[in-house]
Amino acid sequence: MTDIATLEEDTLRQIAQAPDEPALEAVRVAALGKKGAISALLATLGKMSPEERKTEGAKINALKDKATEALAARRAALAESALEARLKAETLDVTLPAATSPLERGRIHPISQVMDELSVIFADMGFAVAEGPDIESDDYNFTRLNFPEGHPAREMQDTFFLSPEAGEKKLLRTHTSPVQVRTMLGQKPPIRVICPGRVYRCDFDQTHTPMFHQVEGLVIDQSTHMGHLKWVLEEFLKSFFEVKGVKLRMRPSFFPFTEPSMEVDVQCRRQGGEIRFGEGEDWMEILGCGMVHPNVLRNCGHDPDVYQGFAFGVGIDRLAMLKYGMSDLRAFFDADTRWLEHYGFRPLDFPTLAGGLSS
């Protein structure tokens, strides 16, 4: 028969030396499992005489109780040791600032910010926002805008042409002017809309990318004239650059879809690598504009003897660069989160005229 004293000594020693929970469980099974040493002793009680059972039974049950208590104590010690190790590994410096939430870490891209600013500014002047597809027909992108077949102005656009569909030429729009065409074809005057969106041209350098963003404005009614155009541009630039006033200089130019056509320069001061608008003696060309060409009105179903209006267009990316001090247009599309962290805007800081567009 197994010596109870020796078995007790071995079992308690193995329990005390168990390095982890799996090892401790192995000791428990070896001692108290169905085929364990202590369980085997308990099984022999049925073959003993009553006197032996009374004496040996007490010893075996005392051994079982000691082993059970030792197992519980060792299990608690191992758990406490594991907790201490985890706390030591996960020590937290409570003096550090709390981590910002994902909502706070996110940033609005400068292009999206400027689009929102433009929408706020022009909405205050009664303009709606019109949109159209990026893939356009040659008819909407050129012909209805007074670009005749073979006209050199078509070559000036550096166009991405696509495979024709059902005999119709398709292309990636080179400006958002097709949205003006769609608006005039689907809506009767008076019309007052801005058309922001992506446009595409074969160009790539520090200030040009194959895809960029543009906003165009269109006003059509029976009495609009160039004085209204100048006022709209002055109010737009004054609000966008958040200055008290701006001076504009209009120079004659050529666009197939407007007549007369003008390039617009805005007063600025170049100093220390910065450009400040609304002050100084310098000038910077910033956008193109003009009165809508009679052929365009006619092509879109409106009588030029009854209706007239103006249109203007400006690059959104360029506006963002000028206002927020970015020197390379290509960085807008690099998806560099460090750049976005620096130049981006907090997601809940919606631009308003009253609260400040970029505050």
Coordinates of C-alpha atoms in Angstrom, one line a residue:
M1 CA 0.0 0.0 0.0
T2 CA 1.2 3.4 -0.8
D3 CA 2.8 5.3 2.1
I4 CA 0.3 8.2 2.8
A5 CA 3.0 10.3 4.4
T6 CA 5.3 10.0 1.4
L7 CA 2.4 10.6 -1.0
E8 CA 1.4 13.7 0.9
E9 CA 5.0 15.1 0.9
D10 CA 5.4 14.5 -2.9
T11 CA 2.0 15.9 -3.8
L12 CA 2.4 19.1 -1.7
R13 CA 5.9 19.6 -3.1
Q14 CA 4.7 19.3 -6.7
I15 CA 1.8 21.7 -6.0
A16 CA 4.2 24.3 -4.5
Q17 CA 6.7 23.9 -7.4
A18 CA 4.1 24.2 -10.2
P19 CA 5.3 27.1 -12.4
D20 CA 2.0 27.9 -14.1
E21 CA -1.7 27.0 -14.4
P22 CA -1.2 24.1 -16.9
A23 CA 1.5 22.5 -14.7
L24 CA -0.7 22.9 -11.6
E25 CA -3.6 21.3 -13.4
A26 CA -1.4 18.3 -14.3
V27 CA -0.5 17.8 -10.6
R28 CA -4.2 18.0 -9.7
V29 CA -5.1 15.3 -12.2
A30 CA -2.2 13.1 -11.1
A31 CA -3.4 13.4 -7.5
L32 CA -7.2 13.8 -7.5
G33 CA -8.2 12.7 -11.0
K34 CA -10.2 9.6 -11.7
K35 CA -6.9 7.7 -12.0
G36 CA -5.0 9.9 -9.5
A37 CA -2.9 8.6 -6.6
I38 CA -5.2 9.9 -3.9
S39 CA -8.3 8.8 -5.8
A40 CA -6.7 5.3 -6.0
L41 CA -6.3 5.2 -2.2
L42 CA -9.9 6.3 -1.7
A43 CA -10.9 3.3 -3.9
T44 CA -9.2 0.9 -1.5
L45 CA -11.5 1.8 1.4
G46 CA -14.2 -0.6 0.3
K47 CA -11.9 -3.6 0.7
M48 CA -10.9 -2.7 4.2
S49 CA -12.4 -3.8 7.5
P50 CA -14.5 -1.4 9.4
E51 CA -11.7 -0.7 11.9
E52 CA -9.1 -0.1 9.1
R53 CA -11.6 2.0 7.1
K54 CA -12.1 4.2 10.1
T55 CA -8.4 4.8 10.6
E56 CA -7.1 4.9 7.1
G57 CA -10.2 6.7 5.7
A58 CA -9.5 9.6 8.0
K59 CA -5.9 9.8 6.9
I60 CA -6.8 9.6 3.2
N61 CA -9.5 12.2 3.4
A62 CA -7.2 14.5 5.4
L63 CA -4.6 14.1 2.6
K64 CA -7.3 14.9 0.0
D65 CA -8.3 18.1 1.9
K66 CA -4.7 19.2 2.2
A67 CA -4.1 18.7 -1.5
T68 CA -7.3 20.6 -2.4
E69 CA -6.4 23.5 -0.1
A70 CA -2.8 23.6 -1.5
L71 CA -4.1 23.6 -5.0
A72 CA -6.4 26.5 -4.3
A73 CA -3.7 28.4 -2.6
R74 CA -1.2 27.8 -5.4
R75 CA -3.8 28.8 -8.0
A76 CA -4.5 32.0 -6.2
A77 CA -0.8 32.7 -5.9
L78 CA -0.3 32.1 -9.6
A79 CA -3.2 34.4 -10.5
E80 CA -1.9 37.2 -8.3
S81 CA 1.6 36.8 -9.8
A82 CA 0.1 37.0 -13.3
L83 CA -1.9 40.1 -12.4
E84 CA 1.2 41.8 -11.0
A85 CA 3.2 41.0 -14.2
R86 CA 0.3 42.3 -16.4
L87 CA 0.0 45.5 -14.3
K88 CA 3.8 46.0 -14.6
A89 CA 3.7 45.5 -18.4
E90 CA 0.7 47.8 -18.8
T91 CA 1.7 50.6 -16.6
L92 CA -0.1 53.8 -17.5
D93 CA 1.2 57.3 -16.9
V94 CA -1.9 59.0 -15.6
T95 CA -0.2 62.4 -16.0
L96 CA -0.3 62.1 -19.8
P97 CA -3.2 63.8 -21.6
A98 CA -6.1 61.5 -22.6
A99 CA -5.9 60.1 -26.1
T100 CA -8.0 62.0 -28.6
S101 CA -11.1 60.2 -30.0
P102 CA -11.2 59.1 -33.7
L103 CA -13.7 61.9 -34.3
E104 CA -11.1 64.4 -33.1
R105 CA -8.2 62.8 -34.9
G106 CA -10.0 62.8 -38.3
R107 CA -9.4 65.8 -40.7
I108 CA -11.3 67.4 -43.5
H109 CA -9.2 67.7 -46.7
P110 CA -8.5 71.3 -47.7
I111 CA -10.3 70.7 -51.0
S112 CA -13.5 69.6 -49.2
Q113 CA -13.1 72.5 -46.8
V114 CA -12.8 75.1 -49.7
M115 CA -15.8 73.5 -51.5
D116 CA -17.9 74.0 -48.3
E117 CA -16.6 77.5 -48.0
L118 CA -17.6 78.3 -51.6
S119 CA -21.1 76.8 -51.1
V120 CA -21.6 78.9 -48.0
I121 CA -20.5 82.1 -49.7
F122 CA -22.6 81.7 -52.9
A123 CA -25.6 80.4 -51.0
D124 CA -25.6 83.7 -49.2
M125 CA -25.9 85.4 -52.6
G126 CA -28.7 83.2 -53.8
F127 CA -26.8 80.6 -55.8
A128 CA -27.8 76.9 -55.9
V129 CA -25.2 74.1 -56.3
A130 CA -25.5 72.1 -59.6
E131 CA -23.7 68.8 -60.4
G132 CA -23.0 66.6 -63.4
P133 CA -21.2 63.5 -64.5
D134 CA -17.4 63.3 -64.8
I135 CA -17.7 61.4 -68.1
E136 CA -19.2 63.8 -70.7
S137 CA -20.1 63.9 -74.3
D138 CA -18.1 65.9 -76.8
D139 CA -21.3 67.8 -77.5
Y140 CA -21.8 69.1 -74.0
N141 CA -18.1 69.6 -73.3
F142 CA -17.3 71.5 -76.5
T143 CA -20.0 71.9 -79.2
R144 CA -22.8 73.5 -77.2
L145 CA -20.1 75.8 -75.5
N146 CA -19.3 77.3 -78.9
F147 CA -16.2 75.2 -79.7
P148 CA -16.5 74.4 -83.4
E149 CA -15.2 71.2 -84.9
G150 CA -11.5 71.6 -85.6
H151 CA -11.3 74.8 -83.5
P152 CA -7.8 75.1 -81.9
A153 CA -9.4 75.8 -78.5
R154 CA -10.3 72.1 -78.4
E155 CA -6.6 71.3 -78.5
M156 CA -5.9 73.7 -75.7
Q157 CA -7.8 71.5 -73.3
D158 CA -5.4 68.5 -73.3
T159 CA -8.4 66.2 -73.2
F160 CA -8.7 62.6 -72.1
F161 CA -10.8 61.0 -74.8
L162 CA -12.7 57.7 -74.2
S163 CA -14.0 55.1 -76.6
P164 CA -17.2 56.3 -78.4
E165 CA -20.5 54.9 -77.2
A166 CA -23.2 54.4 -79.9
G167 CA -21.3 56.7 -82.2
E168 CA -21.1 59.5 -79.6
K169 CA -17.7 60.8 -78.5
K170 CA -17.0 60.5 -74.8
L171 CA -14.3 62.2 -72.7
L172 CA -13.4 63.1 -69.1
R173 CA -14.8 66.6 -68.7
T174 CA -12.1 69.3 -69.0
H175 CA -14.2 71.9 -67.1
T176 CA -17.4 72.0 -65.2
S177 CA -19.1 74.1 -68.0
P178 CA -21.1 71.0 -69.2
V179 CA -23.0 71.3 -65.9
Q180 CA -23.9 74.8 -67.0
V181 CA -25.2 73.4 -70.3
R182 CA -27.2 70.7 -68.5
T183 CA -28.7 73.3 -66.2
M184 CA -29.7 75.6 -69.1
L185 CA -31.2 72.7 -71.0
G186 CA -33.2 71.6 -68.0
Q187 CA -34.2 74.8 -66.4
K188 CA -35.8 78.1 -67.4
P189 CA -34.3 81.4 -66.4
P190 CA -33.7 83.0 -64.0
I191 CA -30.7 80.7 -63.3
R192 CA -28.2 81.3 -60.6
V193 CA -25.9 78.3 -59.9
I194 CA -22.4 77.3 -59.0
C195 CA -20.9 74.1 -60.5
P196 CA -18.1 72.6 -58.3
G197 CA -16.4 69.3 -59.2
R198 CA -13.5 67.3 -60.5
V199 CA -12.1 68.0 -64.0
Y200 CA -9.4 66.3 -66.0
R201 CA -6.6 67.4 -68.3
C202 CA -3.3 65.9 -69.5
D203 CA -0.9 67.9 -67.4
F204 CA 1.3 67.2 -64.4
D205 CA 3.8 69.5 -62.6
Q206 CA 4.1 71.5 -59.4
T207 CA 0.9 73.5 -60.1
H208 CA -1.0 71.1 -62.4
T209 CA -2.3 67.6 -62.0
P210 CA -4.2 65.3 -64.4
M211 CA -7.3 65.6 -62.1
F212 CA -8.1 68.8 -60.2
H213 CA -11.1 70.7 -59.0
Q214 CA -12.9 73.7 -60.4
V215 CA -16.0 75.8 -59.6
E216 CA -17.9 77.7 -62.2
G217 CA -20.7 80.2 -61.7
L218 CA -23.6 81.0 -64.0
V219 CA -26.3 83.6 -63.9
I220 CA -28.9 83.9 -66.7
D221 CA -31.9 86.3 -66.7
Q222 CA -33.2 89.3 -68.7
S223 CA -31.3 92.1 -67.1
T224 CA -27.9 90.8 -65.7
H225 CA -24.9 92.9 -66.8
M226 CA -21.2 93.2 -66.2
G227 CA -21.7 95.4 -63.1
H228 CA -23.4 92.4 -61.4
L229 CA -20.6 90.2 -62.4
K230 CA -18.0 92.5 -60.9
W231 CA -20.0 92.8 -57.7
V232 CA -20.4 89.0 -57.3
L233 CA -16.7 88.5 -57.8
E234 CA -15.7 91.2 -55.4
E235 CA -18.1 89.8 -52.7
F236 CA -16.9 86.2 -53.4
L237 CA -13.2 87.1 -53.1
K238 CA -13.6 89.4 -50.1
S239 CA -15.5 86.7 -48.2
F240 CA -13.3 83.8 -49.2
F241 CA -10.0 85.5 -48.3
E242 CA -11.7 87.0 -45.2
V243 CA -10.6 90.6 -45.8
K244 CA -12.5 93.9 -45.6
G245 CA -12.3 94.6 -49.3
V246 CA -10.6 93.7 -52.6
K247 CA -9.7 95.6 -55.7
L248 CA -10.1 93.8 -59.0
R249 CA -8.5 94.5 -62.4
M250 CA -10.2 93.0 -65.5
R251 CA -8.2 92.4 -68.6
P252 CA -9.6 91.4 -72.1
S253 CA -9.1 87.7 -72.9
F254 CA -10.7 85.0 -75.0
F255 CA -13.0 82.1 -74.1
P256 CA -15.2 80.5 -76.8
F257 CA -18.2 80.4 -74.4
T258 CA -18.1 84.1 -73.3
E259 CA -18.1 87.4 -75.1
P260 CA -16.7 89.7 -73.9
S261 CA -14.2 87.6 -72.0
M262 CA -11.9 88.7 -69.2
E263 CA -9.1 87.6 -66.9
V264 CA -9.5 88.9 -63.4
D265 CA -6.5 90.1 -61.3
V266 CA -6.9 90.7 -57.6
Q267 CA -4.9 93.2 -55.5
C268 CA -2.3 91.6 -53.2
R269 CA 1.0 92.1 -51.4
R270 CA 3.8 89.6 -51.8
Q271 CA 6.1 89.7 -48.7
G272 CA 8.3 87.2 -46.9
G273 CA 7.0 84.3 -49.0
E274 CA 3.4 85.2 -48.1
I275 CA 0.6 86.6 -50.3
R276 CA -1.9 88.9 -48.6
F277 CA -5.0 89.9 -50.4
G278 CA -6.8 93.2 -50.1
E279 CA -3.7 95.3 -49.7
G280 CA -0.4 96.2 -51.4
E281 CA 0.4 97.2 -55.0
D282 CA 0.8 93.8 -56.6
W283 CA -1.7 92.0 -58.8
M284 CA -2.4 88.3 -59.2
E285 CA -4.5 86.6 -61.9
I286 CA -7.0 84.5 -60.2
L287 CA -9.9 83.6 -62.5
G288 CA -11.6 83.9 -65.9
C289 CA -15.1 85.3 -66.6
G290 CA -17.3 87.0 -69.1
M291 CA -20.8 87.5 -70.5
V292 CA -22.3 84.2 -71.8
H293 CA -21.9 84.0 -75.6
P294 CA -25.1 84.3 -77.6
N295 CA -24.3 81.1 -79.4
V296 CA -24.2 79.2 -76.0
L297 CA -27.6 80.6 -75.1
R298 CA -28.9 79.6 -78.4
N299 CA -27.4 76.1 -78.3
C300 CA -29.0 75.6 -74.9
G301 CA -32.5 76.6 -76.0
H302 CA -32.6 80.3 -74.9
D303 CA -33.2 83.3 -77.0
P304 CA -30.1 85.7 -76.7
D305 CA -32.4 88.6 -77.7
V306 CA -34.4 88.0 -74.5
Y307 CA -31.9 86.5 -72.0
Q308 CA -28.3 87.3 -71.1
G309 CA -26.0 86.5 -68.3
F310 CA -22.4 85.9 -67.0
A311 CA -20.2 83.0 -66.1
F312 CA -16.9 82.7 -64.3
G313 CA -14.5 79.8 -63.4
V314 CA -11.7 79.3 -60.9
G315 CA -9.6 76.4 -59.7
I316 CA -10.5 75.2 -56.2
D317 CA -7.1 73.7 -55.7
R318 CA -5.5 77.0 -56.5
L319 CA -7.8 78.8 -54.1
A320 CA -6.8 76.4 -51.4
M321 CA -3.1 76.9 -52.1
L322 CA -3.4 80.7 -52.0
K323 CA -5.5 80.8 -48.9
Y324 CA -3.8 78.2 -46.8
G325 CA -0.2 78.5 -47.9
M326 CA 0.5 75.2 -49.8
S327 CA 3.2 75.3 -52.5
D328 CA 2.8 72.0 -54.3
L329 CA -0.5 70.9 -55.8
R330 CA 0.7 67.3 -56.1
A331 CA 0.7 66.9 -52.3
F332 CA -3.1 67.3 -52.4
F333 CA -3.3 63.8 -53.9
D334 CA -0.4 62.0 -52.1
A335 CA -2.6 60.6 -49.3
D336 CA 0.0 61.5 -46.7
T337 CA -1.7 61.6 -43.3
R338 CA 1.1 63.8 -41.9
W339 CA 0.3 66.5 -44.5
L340 CA -3.4 66.1 -43.8
E341 CA -2.9 66.4 -40.1
H342 CA -1.1 69.7 -40.7
Y343 CA -3.3 71.3 -43.4
G344 CA -6.6 69.5 -42.6
F345 CA -9.6 70.9 -40.7
R346 CA -11.5 69.5 -37.7
P347 CA -14.6 67.6 -38.9
L348 CA -17.1 69.6 -36.8
D349 CA -15.8 73.1 -37.6
F350 CA -18.3 73.9 -40.3
P351 CA -17.6 77.1 -42.2
T352 CA -20.1 79.9 -41.7
L353 CA -20.0 83.5 -42.8
A354 CA -21.0 84.7 -39.3
G355 CA -18.5 82.5 -37.4
G356 CA -15.6 82.7 -39.9
L357 CA -15.1 80.4 -42.8
S358 CA -11.8 78.9 -41.6
S359 CA -12.0 79.4 -37.9

